[in-house]
């Protein structure tokens, strides 16, 4: 009987993993939970925690990661500690997050863990420590695009210290690591299969764009106040610091105009 239950748990784990890879995180969560009813193990708890994390259920993911760590299984401890630290960070528990990030580094030195330490130190006003941790993160990064987030946090730390020249330098490094333009996939990376745009996606997109001091305003009516039919009329781009000029155009026209201007004036910054 126990062997049958174990085999069934393994099958449920495999199906849940497939759902996770297909980005159907809610289905993955249900599958991992069903597997755990039959057999508890650190791998299933870890994957349950990651799936909960992906759906922004951070406090619940904390419990799953702690369960995974309890087994002391060396193969999962690095990821379990790292994800636990990020979940704690998302819950605003910055000091404990720092301690857990350091535990993850005991198993593997990773740029992402040092980024988490630096960001948490920034949140707790430990600006010099944050700069040191973030600079350590830079030494471990292999991909230029990943450096952008690190430079942004270094720039912020220097600004809090009042060292504005260093802050400006790191902001320049931040923008030099980013793509000149960002494209929006109308299929939302869904392999050419159209997917309705939900309110939560619009909220997340608005929040991300606002970080760069832009406004993103959906201009198409939501169906049942939950989703929209098309991206076609979605975009309203506002740049507040351009003498009150506002670009009321789909983003692809703004992008085209900027590329043309860049080709016409090659000495301007991208």
PDB file of C-alpha atoms in Angstrom:
ATOM      1  CA  UNK A   1       0.000   0.000   0.000  1.00  0.00           C
ATOM      2  CA  UNK A   2       2.779   2.413   0.911  1.00  0.00           C
ATOM      3  CA  UNK A   3       4.608   1.638  -2.325  1.00  0.00           C
ATOM      4  CA  UNK A   4       1.441   2.320  -4.349  1.00  0.00           C
ATOM      5  CA  UNK A   5       0.964   5.651  -2.589  1.00  0.00           C
ATOM      6  CA  UNK A   6       4.597   6.532  -3.209  1.00  0.00           C
ATOM      7  CA  UNK A   7       4.260   5.762  -6.925  1.00  0.00           C
ATOM      8  CA  UNK A   8       1.081   7.830  -7.125  1.00  0.00           C
ATOM      9  CA  UNK A   9       2.838  10.724  -5.361  1.00  0.00           C
ATOM     10  CA  UNK A  10       5.678  10.544  -7.899  1.00  0.00           C
ATOM     11  CA  UNK A  11       3.191  10.693 -10.784  1.00  0.00           C
ATOM     12  CA  UNK A  12       1.430  13.678  -9.226  1.00  0.00           C
ATOM     13  CA  UNK A  13       4.805  15.383  -8.770  1.00  0.00           C
ATOM     14  CA  UNK A  14       5.651  14.800 -12.453  1.00  0.00           C
ATOM     15  CA  UNK A  15       2.302  16.201 -13.607  1.00  0.00           C
ATOM     16  CA  UNK A  16       2.638  19.216 -11.314  1.00  0.00           C
ATOM     17  CA  UNK A  17       6.154  19.867 -12.641  1.00  0.00           C
ATOM     18  CA  UNK A  18       4.770  19.788 -16.191  1.00  0.00           C
ATOM     19  CA  UNK A  19       2.095  22.325 -15.216  1.00  0.00           C
ATOM     20  CA  UNK A  20       4.796  24.529 -13.691  1.00  0.00           C
ATOM     21  CA  UNK A  21       6.861  24.414 -16.893  1.00  0.00           C
ATOM     22  CA  UNK A  22       3.723  25.414 -18.812  1.00  0.00           C
ATOM     23  CA  UNK A  23       3.374  28.369 -16.399  1.00  0.00           C
ATOM     24  CA  UNK A  24       0.088  27.041 -15.092  1.00  0.00           C
ATOM     25  CA  UNK A  25       1.212  27.742 -11.545  1.00  0.00           C
ATOM     26  CA  UNK A  26      -2.148  27.321  -9.863  1.00  0.00           C
ATOM     27  CA  UNK A  27      -2.533  23.838 -11.303  1.00  0.00           C
ATOM     28  CA  UNK A  28       1.051  23.096 -10.235  1.00  0.00           C
ATOM     29  CA  UNK A  29       0.261  24.195  -6.682  1.00  0.00           C
ATOM     30  CA  UNK A  30      -2.734  21.867  -6.546  1.00  0.00           C
ATOM     31  CA  UNK A  31      -0.646  18.985  -7.903  1.00  0.00           C
ATOM     32  CA  UNK A  32       2.237  19.457  -5.482  1.00  0.00           C
ATOM     33  CA  UNK A  33      -0.195  19.659  -2.555  1.00  0.00           C
ATOM     34  CA  UNK A  34      -1.897  16.432  -3.615  1.00  0.00           C
ATOM     35  CA  UNK A  35       1.500  14.741  -3.896  1.00  0.00           C
ATOM     36  CA  UNK A  36       2.416  15.896  -0.388  1.00  0.00           C
ATOM     37  CA  UNK A  37      -0.733  14.283   1.032  1.00  0.00           C
ATOM     38  CA  UNK A  38       0.688  10.942  -0.091  1.00  0.00           C
ATOM     39  CA  UNK A  39       4.405  11.515   0.453  1.00  0.00           C
ATOM     40  CA  UNK A  40       6.242  14.418   2.052  1.00  0.00           C
ATOM     41  CA  UNK A  41       9.732  15.219   0.782  1.00  0.00           C
ATOM     42  CA  UNK A  42      11.969  18.330   0.417  1.00  0.00           C
ATOM     43  CA  UNK A  43      11.751  18.469  -3.372  1.00  0.00           C
ATOM     44  CA  UNK A  44       7.961  18.684  -3.431  1.00  0.00           C
ATOM     45  CA  UNK A  45       7.915  21.325  -0.700  1.00  0.00           C
ATOM     46  CA  UNK A  46      10.547  23.318  -2.615  1.00  0.00           C
ATOM     47  CA  UNK A  47       8.569  23.196  -5.861  1.00  0.00           C
ATOM     48  CA  UNK A  48       5.345  24.035  -4.051  1.00  0.00           C
ATOM     49  CA  UNK A  49       7.079  27.047  -2.510  1.00  0.00           C
ATOM     50  CA  UNK A  50       8.398  28.236  -5.882  1.00  0.00           C
ATOM     51  CA  UNK A  51       4.939  27.899  -7.450  1.00  0.00           C
ATOM     52  CA  UNK A  52       3.383  29.866  -4.575  1.00  0.00           C
ATOM     53  CA  UNK A  53       6.134  32.479  -4.978  1.00  0.00           C
ATOM     54  CA  UNK A  54       5.349  32.773  -8.703  1.00  0.00           C
ATOM     55  CA  UNK A  55       1.713  33.520  -7.849  1.00  0.00           C
ATOM     56  CA  UNK A  56       2.775  36.191  -5.319  1.00  0.00           C
ATOM     57  CA  UNK A  57       1.636  34.120  -2.323  1.00  0.00           C
ATOM     58  CA  UNK A  58       4.799  34.986  -0.458  1.00  0.00           C
ATOM     59  CA  UNK A  59       3.777  34.223   3.129  1.00  0.00           C
ATOM     60  CA  UNK A  60       2.516  30.766   2.107  1.00  0.00           C
ATOM     61  CA  UNK A  61       5.700  30.128   0.131  1.00  0.00           C
ATOM     62  CA  UNK A  62       7.745  30.930   3.257  1.00  0.00           C
ATOM     63  CA  UNK A  63       6.087  28.001   5.071  1.00  0.00           C
ATOM     64  CA  UNK A  64       6.795  25.624   2.158  1.00  0.00           C
ATOM     65  CA  UNK A  65      10.465  26.630   1.923  1.00  0.00           C
ATOM     66  CA  UNK A  66      10.927  26.197   5.679  1.00  0.00           C
ATOM     67  CA  UNK A  67       9.432  22.706   5.412  1.00  0.00           C
ATOM     68  CA  UNK A  68      11.845  21.852   2.607  1.00  0.00           C
ATOM     69  CA  UNK A  69      14.828  23.063   4.652  1.00  0.00           C
ATOM     70  CA  UNK A  70      13.813  20.914   7.645  1.00  0.00           C
ATOM     71  CA  UNK A  71      14.881  17.775   5.755  1.00  0.00           C
ATOM     72  CA  UNK A  72      18.507  19.008   5.543  1.00  0.00           C
ATOM     73  CA  UNK A  73      18.740  17.589   2.021  1.00  0.00           C
ATOM     74  CA  UNK A  74      21.904  19.177   0.587  1.00  0.00           C
ATOM     75  CA  UNK A  75      20.625  19.028  -3.001  1.00  0.00           C
ATOM     76  CA  UNK A  76      17.824  21.506  -2.272  1.00  0.00           C
ATOM     77  CA  UNK A  77      19.253  23.698   0.488  1.00  0.00           C
ATOM     78  CA  UNK A  78      20.805  26.355  -1.770  1.00  0.00           C
ATOM     79  CA  UNK A  79      17.588  26.997  -3.696  1.00  0.00           C
ATOM     80  CA  UNK A  80      15.376  26.614  -0.636  1.00  0.00           C
ATOM     81  CA  UNK A  81      17.374  29.181   1.342  1.00  0.00           C
ATOM     82  CA  UNK A  82      17.582  31.588  -1.600  1.00  0.00           C
ATOM     83  CA  UNK A  83      13.859  31.454  -2.371  1.00  0.00           C
ATOM     84  CA  UNK A  84      13.013  31.665   1.324  1.00  0.00           C
ATOM     85  CA  UNK A  85      15.121  34.811   1.595  1.00  0.00           C
ATOM     86  CA  UNK A  86      13.387  36.420  -1.391  1.00  0.00           C
ATOM     87  CA  UNK A  87       9.975  35.467   0.014  1.00  0.00           C
ATOM     88  CA  UNK A  88      10.899  37.066   3.348  1.00  0.00           C
ATOM     89  CA  UNK A  89      12.097  40.133   1.435  1.00  0.00           C
ATOM     90  CA  UNK A  90       8.739  40.337  -0.344  1.00  0.00           C
ATOM     91  CA  UNK A  91       7.037  40.111   3.060  1.00  0.00           C
ATOM     92  CA  UNK A  92       9.093  43.076   4.295  1.00  0.00           C
ATOM     93  CA  UNK A  93      11.175  40.974   6.719  1.00  0.00           C
ATOM     94  CA  UNK A  94      14.461  42.426   5.517  1.00  0.00           C
ATOM     95  CA  UNK A  95      16.759  41.560   8.436  1.00  0.00           C
ATOM     96  CA  UNK A  96      15.805  37.889   8.437  1.00  0.00           C
ATOM     97  CA  UNK A  97      16.085  37.907   4.644  1.00  0.00           C
ATOM     98  CA  UNK A  98      19.717  39.072   4.946  1.00  0.00           C
ATOM     99  CA  UNK A  99      20.508  36.214   7.358  1.00  0.00           C
ATOM    100  CA  UNK A 100      18.894  33.618   5.083  1.00  0.00           C
ATOM    101  CA  UNK A 101      20.624  34.961   1.958  1.00  0.00           C
ATOM    102  CA  UNK A 102      23.948  34.472   3.737  1.00  0.00           C
ATOM    103  CA  UNK A 103      22.930  30.874   4.487  1.00  0.00           C
ATOM    104  CA  UNK A 104      22.275  30.283   0.775  1.00  0.00           C
ATOM    105  CA  UNK A 105      25.756  31.614  -0.028  1.00  0.00           C
ATOM    106  CA  UNK A 106      27.255  28.953   2.251  1.00  0.00           C
ATOM    107  CA  UNK A 107      26.075  26.400  -0.315  1.00  0.00           C
ATOM    108  CA  UNK A 108      26.711  28.432  -3.473  1.00  0.00           C
ATOM    109  CA  UNK A 109      27.985  31.946  -4.149  1.00  0.00           C
ATOM    110  CA  UNK A 110      25.511  33.536  -6.495  1.00  0.00           C
ATOM    111  CA  UNK A 111      25.020  37.060  -7.855  1.00  0.00           C
ATOM    112  CA  UNK A 112      21.291  36.870  -7.148  1.00  0.00           C
ATOM    113  CA  UNK A 113      21.821  36.160  -3.443  1.00  0.00           C
ATOM    114  CA  UNK A 114      24.249  39.069  -3.134  1.00  0.00           C
ATOM    115  CA  UNK A 115      21.704  41.252  -4.941  1.00  0.00           C
ATOM    116  CA  UNK A 116      19.131  40.188  -2.345  1.00  0.00           C
ATOM    117  CA  UNK A 117      21.529  40.975   0.503  1.00  0.00           C
ATOM    118  CA  UNK A 118      22.340  44.393  -0.947  1.00  0.00           C
ATOM    119  CA  UNK A 119      18.711  45.232  -1.627  1.00  0.00           C
ATOM    120  CA  UNK A 120      17.727  44.165   1.903  1.00  0.00           C
ATOM    121  CA  UNK A 121      20.558  46.227   3.377  1.00  0.00           C
ATOM    122  CA  UNK A 122      19.354  49.169   1.309  1.00  0.00           C
ATOM    123  CA  UNK A 123      15.879  48.706   2.775  1.00  0.00           C
ATOM    124  CA  UNK A 124      17.356  48.758   6.306  1.00  0.00           C
ATOM    125  CA  UNK A 125      19.405  51.905   5.599  1.00  0.00           C
ATOM    126  CA  UNK A 126      22.764  50.089   5.684  1.00  0.00           C
ATOM    127  CA  UNK A 127      23.958  51.932   2.613  1.00  0.00           C
ATOM    128  CA  UNK A 128      27.702  51.222   2.767  1.00  0.00           C
ATOM    129  CA  UNK A 129      27.073  47.521   3.386  1.00  0.00           C
ATOM    130  CA  UNK A 130      24.567  47.519   0.518  1.00  0.00           C
ATOM    131  CA  UNK A 131      27.112  48.991  -1.892  1.00  0.00           C
ATOM    132  CA  UNK A 132      29.701  46.353  -0.930  1.00  0.00           C
ATOM    133  CA  UNK A 133      27.222  43.490  -1.342  1.00  0.00           C
ATOM    134  CA  UNK A 134      25.949  44.785  -4.671  1.00  0.00           C
ATOM    135  CA  UNK A 135      29.463  45.255  -6.010  1.00  0.00           C
ATOM    136  CA  UNK A 136      30.166  41.643  -5.029  1.00  0.00           C
ATOM    137  CA  UNK A 137      27.068  40.697  -7.010  1.00  0.00           C
ATOM    138  CA  UNK A 138      28.509  42.432 -10.080  1.00  0.00           C
ATOM    139  CA  UNK A 139      31.672  40.318  -9.941  1.00  0.00           C
ATOM    140  CA  UNK A 140      29.558  37.148 -10.246  1.00  0.00           C
ATOM    141  CA  UNK A 141      27.261  38.253 -13.078  1.00  0.00           C
ATOM    142  CA  UNK A 142      28.005  36.861 -16.529  1.00  0.00           C
ATOM    143  CA  UNK A 143      25.189  38.530 -18.473  1.00  0.00           C
ATOM    144  CA  UNK A 144      25.295  42.284 -19.040  1.00  0.00           C
ATOM    145  CA  UNK A 145      21.517  42.710 -18.954  1.00  0.00           C
ATOM    146  CA  UNK A 146      21.354  41.262 -15.426  1.00  0.00           C
ATOM    147  CA  UNK A 147      23.735  43.972 -14.223  1.00  0.00           C
ATOM    148  CA  UNK A 148      21.143  46.715 -14.796  1.00  0.00           C
ATOM    149  CA  UNK A 149      19.180  45.954 -11.618  1.00  0.00           C
ATOM    150  CA  UNK A 150      22.366  45.828  -9.547  1.00  0.00           C
ATOM    151  CA  UNK A 151      23.654  49.184 -10.824  1.00  0.00           C
ATOM    152  CA  UNK A 152      20.243  50.746 -10.113  1.00  0.00           C
ATOM    153  CA  UNK A 153      20.428  49.676  -6.471  1.00  0.00           C
ATOM    154  CA  UNK A 154      24.042  50.875  -6.154  1.00  0.00           C
ATOM    155  CA  UNK A 155      22.983  54.242  -7.571  1.00  0.00           C
ATOM    156  CA  UNK A 156      20.154  54.445  -5.045  1.00  0.00           C
ATOM    157  CA  UNK A 157      22.502  53.602  -2.155  1.00  0.00           C
ATOM    158  CA  UNK A 158      24.987  56.304  -3.177  1.00  0.00           C
ATOM    159  CA  UNK A 159      22.148  58.824  -3.486  1.00  0.00           C
ATOM    160  CA  UNK A 160      21.051  58.046   0.083  1.00  0.00           C
ATOM    161  CA  UNK A 161      24.645  58.599   1.212  1.00  0.00           C
ATOM    162  CA  UNK A 162      24.690  61.977  -0.541  1.00  0.00           C
ATOM    163  CA  UNK A 163      27.367  60.905  -3.048  1.00  0.00           C
ATOM    164  CA  UNK A 164      25.525  62.108  -6.127  1.00  0.00           C
ATOM    165  CA  UNK A 165      28.458  61.853  -8.544  1.00  0.00           C
ATOM    166  CA  UNK A 166      28.777  58.128  -7.787  1.00  0.00           C
ATOM    167  CA  UNK A 167      25.013  57.792  -8.000  1.00  0.00           C
ATOM    168  CA  UNK A 168      24.915  59.404 -11.453  1.00  0.00           C
ATOM    169  CA  UNK A 169      27.791  57.203 -12.632  1.00  0.00           C
ATOM    170  CA  UNK A 170      25.931  54.058 -11.587  1.00  0.00           C
ATOM    171  CA  UNK A 171      22.669  55.262 -13.128  1.00  0.00           C
ATOM    172  CA  UNK A 172      24.591  55.661 -16.397  1.00  0.00           C
ATOM    173  CA  UNK A 173      25.916  52.123 -16.026  1.00  0.00           C
ATOM    174  CA  UNK A 174      22.358  50.956 -15.330  1.00  0.00           C
ATOM    175  CA  UNK A 175      20.999  52.429 -18.556  1.00  0.00           C
ATOM    176  CA  UNK A 176      23.991  51.239 -20.594  1.00  0.00           C
ATOM    177  CA  UNK A 177      23.091  47.650 -19.595  1.00  0.00           C
ATOM    178  CA  UNK A 178      19.472  47.929 -20.694  1.00  0.00           C
ATOM    179  CA  UNK A 179      17.985  47.433 -24.126  1.00  0.00           C
ATOM    180  CA  UNK A 180      17.390  50.692 -25.979  1.00  0.00           C
ATOM    181  CA  UNK A 181      13.721  49.819 -26.411  1.00  0.00           C
ATOM    182  CA  UNK A 182      11.340  47.320 -24.900  1.00  0.00           C
ATOM    183  CA  UNK A 183       8.938  45.375 -27.108  1.00  0.00           C
ATOM    184  CA  UNK A 184       5.584  44.139 -25.886  1.00  0.00           C
ATOM    185  CA  UNK A 185       4.539  40.751 -27.200  1.00  0.00           C
ATOM    186  CA  UNK A 186       0.792  40.861 -28.023  1.00  0.00           C
ATOM    187  CA  UNK A 187       0.645  37.126 -27.309  1.00  0.00           C
ATOM    188  CA  UNK A 188       2.309  37.618 -23.891  1.00  0.00           C
ATOM    189  CA  UNK A 189       4.954  35.017 -24.716  1.00  0.00           C
ATOM    190  CA  UNK A 190       2.250  32.416 -25.161  1.00  0.00           C
ATOM    191  CA  UNK A 191       3.605  30.751 -28.305  1.00  0.00           C
ATOM    192  CA  UNK A 192       1.342  32.605 -30.724  1.00  0.00           C
ATOM    193  CA  UNK A 193      -1.827  31.708 -28.842  1.00  0.00           C
ATOM    194  CA  UNK A 194      -3.826  34.835 -28.020  1.00  0.00           C
ATOM    195  CA  UNK A 195      -4.395  35.428 -24.344  1.00  0.00           C
ATOM    196  CA  UNK A 196      -6.737  38.023 -22.887  1.00  0.00           C
ATOM    197  CA  UNK A 197      -5.077  40.829 -20.970  1.00  0.00           C
ATOM    198  CA  UNK A 198      -6.210  40.676 -17.361  1.00  0.00           C
ATOM    199  CA  UNK A 199      -6.514  43.419 -14.796  1.00  0.00           C
ATOM    200  CA  UNK A 200      -3.656  41.920 -12.758  1.00  0.00           C
ATOM    201  CA  UNK A 201      -1.370  41.986 -15.824  1.00  0.00           C
ATOM    202  CA  UNK A 202      -2.259  45.615 -16.490  1.00  0.00           C
ATOM    203  CA  UNK A 203      -1.604  46.483 -12.845  1.00  0.00           C
ATOM    204  CA  UNK A 204       1.804  44.792 -12.921  1.00  0.00           C
ATOM    205  CA  UNK A 205       2.721  46.449 -16.230  1.00  0.00           C
ATOM    206  CA  UNK A 206       1.659  49.873 -14.923  1.00  0.00           C
ATOM    207  CA  UNK A 207       3.710  49.346 -11.748  1.00  0.00           C
ATOM    208  CA  UNK A 208       6.855  48.338 -13.660  1.00  0.00           C
ATOM    209  CA  UNK A 209       6.637  51.225 -16.124  1.00  0.00           C
ATOM    210  CA  UNK A 210       6.052  53.726 -13.305  1.00  0.00           C
ATOM    211  CA  UNK A 211       9.500  52.845 -11.901  1.00  0.00           C
ATOM    212  CA  UNK A 212      11.023  54.701 -14.864  1.00  0.00           C
ATOM    213  CA  UNK A 213       8.750  57.735 -14.247  1.00  0.00           C
ATOM    214  CA  UNK A 214       6.376  56.928 -17.111  1.00  0.00           C
ATOM    215  CA  UNK A 215       2.614  56.609 -16.907  1.00  0.00           C
ATOM    216  CA  UNK A 216       0.892  53.633 -18.498  1.00  0.00           C
ATOM    217  CA  UNK A 217      -2.849  54.072 -18.908  1.00  0.00           C
ATOM    218  CA  UNK A 218      -5.073  51.379 -20.480  1.00  0.00           C
ATOM    219  CA  UNK A 219      -7.468  53.100 -22.844  1.00  0.00           C
ATOM    220  CA  UNK A 220      -9.647  50.154 -23.896  1.00  0.00           C
ATOM    221  CA  UNK A 221     -12.726  49.140 -21.942  1.00  0.00           C
ATOM    222  CA  UNK A 222     -12.313  46.055 -19.791  1.00  0.00           C
ATOM    223  CA  UNK A 223     -14.727  43.184 -20.399  1.00  0.00           C
ATOM    224  CA  UNK A 224     -16.693  42.537 -17.211  1.00  0.00           C
ATOM    225  CA  UNK A 225     -14.107  44.751 -15.537  1.00  0.00           C
ATOM    226  CA  UNK A 226     -11.615  41.859 -15.699  1.00  0.00           C
ATOM    227  CA  UNK A 227      -9.903  41.674 -19.099  1.00  0.00           C
ATOM    228  CA  UNK A 228      -9.673  43.392 -22.481  1.00  0.00           C
ATOM    229  CA  UNK A 229     -10.118  41.986 -25.968  1.00  0.00           C
ATOM    230  CA  UNK A 230      -7.079  43.451 -27.649  1.00  0.00           C
ATOM    231  CA  UNK A 231      -3.830  45.331 -27.116  1.00  0.00           C
ATOM    232  CA  UNK A 232      -4.679  47.475 -30.151  1.00  0.00           C
ATOM    233  CA  UNK A 233      -6.002  50.545 -28.315  1.00  0.00           C
ATOM    234  CA  UNK A 234      -4.344  49.909 -25.013  1.00  0.00           C
ATOM    235  CA  UNK A 235      -1.506  52.379 -24.755  1.00  0.00           C
ATOM    236  CA  UNK A 236      -1.269  55.949 -23.558  1.00  0.00           C
ATOM    237  CA  UNK A 237       2.312  57.029 -22.929  1.00  0.00           C
ATOM    238  CA  UNK A 238       2.901  60.069 -20.738  1.00  0.00           C
ATOM    239  CA  UNK A 239       6.308  61.631 -20.148  1.00  0.00           C
ATOM    240  CA  UNK A 240       5.724  64.232 -17.394  1.00  0.00           C
ATOM    241  CA  UNK A 241       9.109  65.980 -17.640  1.00  0.00           C
ATOM    242  CA  UNK A 242       8.854  66.914 -21.342  1.00  0.00           C
ATOM    243  CA  UNK A 243       7.263  70.363 -20.996  1.00  0.00           C
ATOM    244  CA  UNK A 244       3.871  68.738 -20.488  1.00  0.00           C
ATOM    245  CA  UNK A 245       3.962  67.164 -23.962  1.00  0.00           C
ATOM    246  CA  UNK A 246       2.130  63.854 -24.019  1.00  0.00           C
ATOM    247  CA  UNK A 247       2.463  61.116 -26.593  1.00  0.00           C
ATOM    248  CA  UNK A 248      -0.946  59.635 -27.273  1.00  0.00           C
ATOM    249  CA  UNK A 249       0.189  56.922 -29.657  1.00  0.00           C
ATOM    250  CA  UNK A 250       0.526  53.159 -29.695  1.00  0.00           C
ATOM    251  CA  UNK A 251       3.976  52.294 -28.408  1.00  0.00           C
ATOM    252  CA  UNK A 252       5.150  50.886 -31.724  1.00  0.00           C
ATOM    253  CA  UNK A 253       4.795  54.373 -33.296  1.00  0.00           C
ATOM    254  CA  UNK A 254       6.748  55.947 -30.439  1.00  0.00           C
ATOM    255  CA  UNK A 255       9.455  53.348 -30.900  1.00  0.00           C
ATOM    256  CA  UNK A 256       9.588  54.006 -34.656  1.00  0.00           C
ATOM    257  CA  UNK A 257       9.857  57.752 -34.077  1.00  0.00           C
ATOM    258  CA  UNK A 258      12.677  57.312 -31.578  1.00  0.00           C
ATOM    259  CA  UNK A 259      14.607  55.009 -33.905  1.00  0.00           C
ATOM    260  CA  UNK A 260      14.264  57.523 -36.752  1.00  0.00           C
ATOM    261  CA  UNK A 261      15.477  60.323 -34.484  1.00  0.00           C
ATOM    262  CA  UNK A 262      18.407  58.224 -33.343  1.00  0.00           C
ATOM    263  CA  UNK A 263      19.405  57.490 -36.954  1.00  0.00           C
ATOM    264  CA  UNK A 264      19.126  61.179 -37.822  1.00  0.00           C
ATOM    265  CA  UNK A 265      21.174  62.319 -34.801  1.00  0.00           C
ATOM    266  CA  UNK A 266      23.662  59.482 -34.107  1.00  0.00           C
ATOM    267  CA  UNK A 267      25.551  61.479 -31.464  1.00  0.00           C
ATOM    268  CA  UNK A 268      22.556  61.528 -29.135  1.00  0.00           C
ATOM    269  CA  UNK A 269      22.437  59.023 -26.305  1.00  0.00           C
ATOM    270  CA  UNK A 270      20.369  55.938 -27.146  1.00  0.00           C
TER     271      UNK A 270
END
